mmCIF file of C-alpha atoms in Angstrom:
data_model
loop_
_atom_site.group_PDB
_atom_site.id
_atom_site.type_symbol
_atom_site.label_atom_id
_atom_site.label_comp_id
_atom_site.label_asym_id
_atom_site.label_seq_id
_atom_site.Cartn_x
_atom_site.Cartn_y
_atom_site.Cartn_z
ATOM 1 C CA MET G 1 0.000 0.000 0.000
ATOM 2 C CA SER G 2 2.656 2.459 -0.887
ATOM 3 C CA GLY G 3 1.035 4.084 -3.903
ATOM 4 C CA LEU G 4 -0.484 7.543 -3.770
ATOM 5 C CA ARG G 5 -3.985 6.188 -4.378
ATOM 6 C CA GLU G 6 -3.708 3.742 -1.468
ATOM 7 C CA ARG G 7 -2.348 6.447 0.835
ATOM 8 C CA LYS G 8 -5.275 8.696 -0.095
ATOM 9 C CA LYS G 9 -7.714 5.863 0.625
ATOM 10 C CA LEU G 10 -6.162 5.289 4.037
ATOM 11 C CA ALA G 11 -6.268 9.025 4.778
ATOM 12 C CA THR G 12 -9.935 9.217 3.773
ATOM 13 C CA ARG G 13 -10.783 6.196 5.927
ATOM 14 C CA ALA G 14 -8.917 7.720 8.882
ATOM 15 C CA ALA G 15 -10.680 11.081 8.421
ATOM 16 C CA LEU G 16 -14.082 9.392 8.300
ATOM 17 C CA GLY G 17 -13.315 7.368 11.409
ATOM 18 C CA ALA G 18 -12.076 10.430 13.307
ATOM 19 C CA ALA G 19 -15.167 12.391 12.268
ATOM 20 C CA ALA G 20 -17.460 9.561 13.371
ATOM 21 C CA ARG G 21 -15.708 9.257 16.754
ATOM 22 C CA SER G 22 -15.798 12.970 17.483
ATOM 23 C CA LEU G 23 -19.483 13.162 16.552
ATOM 24 C CA ALA G 24 -20.283 10.147 18.737
ATOM 25 C CA VAL G 25 -18.650 11.850 21.721
ATOM 26 C CA GLU G 26 -20.441 15.131 20.996
ATOM 27 C CA VAL G 27 -23.954 13.927 20.217
ATOM 28 C CA GLY G 28 -24.092 10.267 21.273
ATOM 29 C CA THR G 29 -23.767 7.167 19.121
ATOM 30 C CA GLU G 30 -27.479 6.958 18.300
ATOM 31 C CA ASN G 31 -27.470 10.525 16.925
ATOM 32 C CA VAL G 32 -24.546 10.122 14.526
ATOM 33 C CA ARG G 33 -25.669 10.314 10.895
ATOM 34 C CA VAL G 34 -23.769 9.390 7.745
ATOM 35 C CA ALA G 35 -24.331 12.824 6.233
ATOM 36 C CA ASP G 36 -22.815 14.464 9.327
ATOM 37 C CA ILE G 37 -19.791 12.159 9.291
ATOM 38 C CA ALA G 38 -19.205 12.785 5.597
ATOM 39 C CA ASP G 39 -19.635 16.536 6.002
ATOM 40 C CA ARG G 40 -17.167 16.689 8.895
ATOM 41 C CA ALA G 41 -14.643 14.605 6.938
ATOM 42 C CA GLY G 42 -15.101 16.756 3.834
ATOM 43 C CA VAL G 43 -16.397 13.994 1.567
ATOM 44 C CA ALA G 44 -19.710 13.040 -0.007
ATOM 45 C CA PRO G 45 -22.004 10.574 1.788
ATOM 46 C CA ARG G 46 -21.525 8.229 -1.149
ATOM 47 C CA THR G 47 -17.780 8.214 -0.433
ATOM 48 C CA TYR G 48 -18.522 7.255 3.178
ATOM 49 C CA ASN G 49 -20.573 4.271 1.980
ATOM 50 C CA GLY G 50 -17.547 2.996 0.065
ATOM 51 C CA TYR G 51 -15.580 2.690 3.316
ATOM 52 C CA PHE G 52 -18.041 1.699 6.038
ATOM 53 C CA GLY G 53 -21.218 -0.311 6.298
ATOM 54 C CA SER G 54 -22.432 1.199 9.553
ATOM 55 C CA ARG G 55 -21.832 4.133 11.860
ATOM 56 C CA GLU G 56 -20.606 1.694 14.530
ATOM 57 C CA GLU G 57 -17.954 0.416 12.135
ATOM 58 C CA ALA G 58 -16.834 3.969 11.363
ATOM 59 C CA ILE G 59 -16.785 5.036 15.012
ATOM 60 C CA CYS G 60 -14.670 2.006 15.951
ATOM 61 C CA ALA G 61 -12.277 2.137 12.992
ATOM 62 C CA LEU G 62 -9.038 2.447 14.905
ATOM 63 C CA TYR G 63 -6.840 -0.547 14.276
ATOM 64 C CA ALA G 64 -7.261 -1.687 10.686
ATOM 65 C CA ASP G 65 -4.809 0.907 9.396
ATOM 66 C CA ARG G 66 -2.484 0.480 12.369
ATOM 67 C CA ALA G 67 -2.187 -3.277 11.895
ATOM 68 C CA GLY G 68 0.082 -3.022 8.872
ATOM 69 C CA ARG G 69 2.190 -0.270 10.413
ATOM 70 C CA ILE G 70 2.735 -2.270 13.611
ATOM 71 C CA ALA G 71 3.699 -5.369 11.620
ATOM 72 C CA ASP G 72 6.082 -3.306 9.487
ATOM 73 C CA ALA G 73 7.581 -1.734 12.616
ATOM 74 C CA LEU G 74 8.144 -5.189 14.087
ATOM 75 C CA ARG G 75 9.876 -6.338 10.907
ATOM 76 C CA ALA G 76 12.084 -3.237 11.042
ATOM 77 C CA ARG G 77 13.322 -4.044 14.567
ATOM 78 C CA PRO G 78 16.816 -5.572 14.827
ATOM 79 C CA ALA G 79 16.746 -9.324 14.269
ATOM 80 C CA ASP G 80 18.779 -9.938 17.416
ATOM 81 C CA GLN G 81 16.386 -7.962 19.629
ATOM 82 C CA PRO G 82 14.371 -10.233 21.926
ATOM 83 C CA LEU G 83 10.912 -10.845 20.493
ATOM 84 C CA LEU G 84 8.922 -9.308 23.341
ATOM 85 C CA ALA G 85 11.078 -6.182 23.333
ATOM 86 C CA ALA G 86 10.624 -5.890 19.563
ATOM 87 C CA ILE G 87 6.845 -6.330 19.816
ATOM 88 C CA THR G 88 6.635 -3.787 22.634
ATOM 89 C CA ALA G 89 8.686 -1.268 20.669
ATOM 90 C CA ALA G 90 6.578 -1.777 17.540
ATOM 91 C CA ILE G 91 3.297 -1.306 19.377
ATOM 92 C CA THR G 92 4.333 1.623 21.538
ATOM 93 C CA ALA G 93 5.901 3.416 18.552
ATOM 94 C CA GLU G 94 2.459 3.512 16.970
ATOM 95 C CA PHE G 95 1.161 5.455 19.967
ATOM 96 C CA LEU G 96 3.941 7.992 20.397
ATOM 97 C CA GLY G 97 2.819 11.572 20.306
ATOM 98 C CA PRO G 98 -0.505 12.718 21.659
ATOM 99 C CA ASP G 99 -2.422 10.109 23.599
ATOM 100 C CA PRO G 100 -5.521 8.670 21.957
ATOM 101 C CA ASP G 101 -8.778 10.464 22.716
ATOM 102 C CA ARG G 102 -9.862 9.030 26.080
ATOM 103 C CA ALA G 103 -13.468 10.197 25.749
ATOM 104 C CA ALA G 104 -13.879 8.472 22.386
ATOM 105 C CA LEU G 105 -12.150 5.311 23.580
ATOM 106 C CA ARG G 106 -14.244 5.170 26.740
ATOM 107 C CA LEU G 107 -17.361 5.402 24.587
ATOM 108 C CA ILE G 108 -16.135 2.740 22.170
ATOM 109 C CA THR G 109 -15.045 0.277 24.844
ATOM 110 C CA ARG G 110 -18.091 0.718 27.098
ATOM 111 C CA ASP G 111 -21.077 1.382 24.843
ATOM 112 C CA PRO G 112 -22.792 -1.983 24.197
ATOM 113 C CA ALA G 113 -23.665 -0.894 20.657
ATOM 114 C CA LEU G 114 -19.970 -0.257 19.910
ATOM 115 C CA ARG G 115 -18.052 -2.811 21.975
ATOM 116 C CA GLY G 116 -18.525 -5.733 19.577
ATOM 117 C CA GLU G 117 -17.396 -3.632 16.621
ATOM 118 C CA TYR G 118 -14.416 -2.411 18.654
ATOM 119 C CA LEU G 119 -13.354 -5.978 19.471
ATOM 120 C CA LYS G 120 -13.774 -6.992 15.823
ATOM 121 C CA ASP G 121 -11.649 -4.037 14.714
ATOM 122 C CA LEU G 122 -9.030 -4.816 17.357
ATOM 123 C CA SER G 123 -8.792 -8.390 16.078
ATOM 124 C CA THR G 124 -7.525 -7.059 12.716
ATOM 125 C CA LEU G 125 -4.145 -6.656 14.439
ATOM 126 C CA GLU G 126 -3.698 -10.391 14.926
ATOM 127 C CA ALA G 127 -3.020 -11.665 11.393
ATOM 128 C CA PRO G 128 -0.443 -9.035 10.337
ATOM 129 C CA LEU G 129 1.246 -9.263 13.736
ATOM 130 C CA ALA G 130 1.338 -13.069 13.556
ATOM 131 C CA ALA G 131 2.889 -12.888 10.084
ATOM 132 C CA ALA G 132 5.575 -10.484 11.335
ATOM 133 C CA ILE G 133 6.242 -12.684 14.378
ATOM 134 C CA GLN G 134 6.502 -15.719 12.126
ATOM 135 C CA ASP G 135 9.358 -13.975 10.319
ATOM 136 C CA ARG G 136 11.252 -14.456 13.603
ATOM 137 C CA LEU G 137 9.754 -17.768 14.711
ATOM 138 C CA PRO G 138 9.222 -20.603 12.245
ATOM 139 C CA ASP G 139 6.199 -22.103 14.015
ATOM 140 C CA PRO G 140 2.914 -20.557 12.805
ATOM 141 C CA LEU G 141 0.967 -21.789 15.841
ATOM 142 C CA THR G 142 3.387 -20.121 18.249
ATOM 143 C CA ALA G 143 3.393 -16.928 16.174
ATOM 144 C CA SER G 144 -0.407 -16.824 16.139
ATOM 145 C CA ALA G 145 -0.638 -17.512 19.870
ATOM 146 C CA ILE G 146 1.858 -14.753 20.659
ATOM 147 C CA ALA G 147 -0.004 -12.339 18.369
ATOM 148 C CA ALA G 148 -3.349 -13.144 20.009
ATOM 149 C CA ALA G 149 -1.854 -12.748 23.486
ATOM 150 C CA THR G 150 -0.255 -9.450 22.463
ATOM 151 C CA VAL G 151 -3.556 -8.085 21.167
ATOM 152 C CA ALA G 152 -5.348 -9.183 24.351
ATOM 153 C CA VAL G 153 -2.696 -7.612 26.565
ATOM 154 C CA THR G 154 -2.829 -4.396 24.546
ATOM 155 C CA ARG G 155 -6.615 -4.307 25.021
ATOM 156 C CA VAL G 156 -6.168 -4.790 28.769
ATOM 157 C CA ALA G 157 -3.554 -2.014 28.829
ATOM 158 C CA LEU G 158 -5.979 0.306 27.058
ATOM 159 C CA THR G 159 -8.720 -0.427 29.582
ATOM 160 C CA HIS G 160 -6.282 0.119 32.436
ATOM 161 C CA TRP G 161 -5.085 3.407 30.913
ATOM 162 C CA LEU G 162 -8.673 4.617 30.466
ATOM 163 C CA ASP G 163 -9.443 3.900 34.124
ATOM 164 C CA SER G 164 -6.114 5.067 35.523
ATOM 165 C CA PRO G 165 -6.058 8.234 37.603
ATOM 166 C CA ASP G 166 -2.397 8.852 36.735
ATOM 167 C CA ASP G 167 -1.250 11.007 33.845
ATOM 168 C CA LYS G 168 1.154 8.470 32.367
ATOM 169 C CA PRO G 169 0.744 8.082 28.595
ATOM 170 C CA PHE G 170 -0.749 4.995 26.988
ATOM 171 C CA PRO G 171 2.657 3.615 25.814
ATOM 172 C CA HIS G 172 3.701 3.403 29.477
ATOM 173 C CA HIS G 173 0.683 1.231 30.287
ATOM 174 C CA ALA G 174 1.135 -0.855 27.138
ATOM 175 C CA THR G 175 4.803 -1.475 27.927
ATOM 176 C CA GLN G 176 4.010 -2.433 31.505
ATOM 177 C CA ALA G 177 1.269 -4.853 30.404
ATOM 178 C CA LEU G 178 3.376 -6.424 27.645
ATOM 179 C CA GLU G 179 6.301 -6.872 30.024
ATOM 180 C CA ALA G 180 3.979 -8.827 32.310
ATOM 181 C CA LEU G 181 4.049 -11.566 29.662
ATOM 182 C CA THR G 182 7.694 -12.245 30.492
ATOM 183 C CA ASN G 183 6.632 -13.318 33.965
ATOM 184 C CA LEU G 184 4.786 -16.258 32.441
ATOM 185 C CA THR G 185 7.972 -18.099 31.522
#
C-alpha cells in the first residue's frame, strides 16, 4: 500500500473514522448520521458508503490501518532484539505523540452498541502481527498464539489506561502490560 492512491484511501478512511468518533462523543452514538460524518470529513455521503457499512464500524475504525504499520515496525526491529522487546517497541511506537482520545475510547469500549465492533476491529491486528512474528519464529501456531496474546494484553492495557487516575501516557501502560508476559515463563 505504498502508492499515492492507497495512501489517499487510508487518509480518507482515517478522516471518516475520526469524524465519526468525534461526533459520537459530541452527540451520542445513536445521533450520529452518515451525512454528518461525511460533512465533517469533507467527503460526499456516497464516499462514506464505500468505506463503512455502519456508523458503529466507522466510530470504531481504529486498528485496521495500524495493523500493517505495527507489523512493518516489528519487521524493522533488529533481528537480534528479543521478540517481546521488539513487539513492545513496535506497538508503543504507533502510539507515540498525543495520547488517543480518552473520551472516544471510553465510549467505544463501554457502549454496548460499539463494543462488539471495537473488538472486531481490534482483532484485525492479529493476522499481520502473527505474520511479522513468524518472520522471527518458524512455528505458525506459536506466532499466532503470541499475536493473540499481544492483542489481548494491549486491550487490557488500554482499559487500564482509560481507568487510571495517573497522567502516564498509553505507551507506558502498554509497555508495563506487555512486560507482564515475560513473567509467564
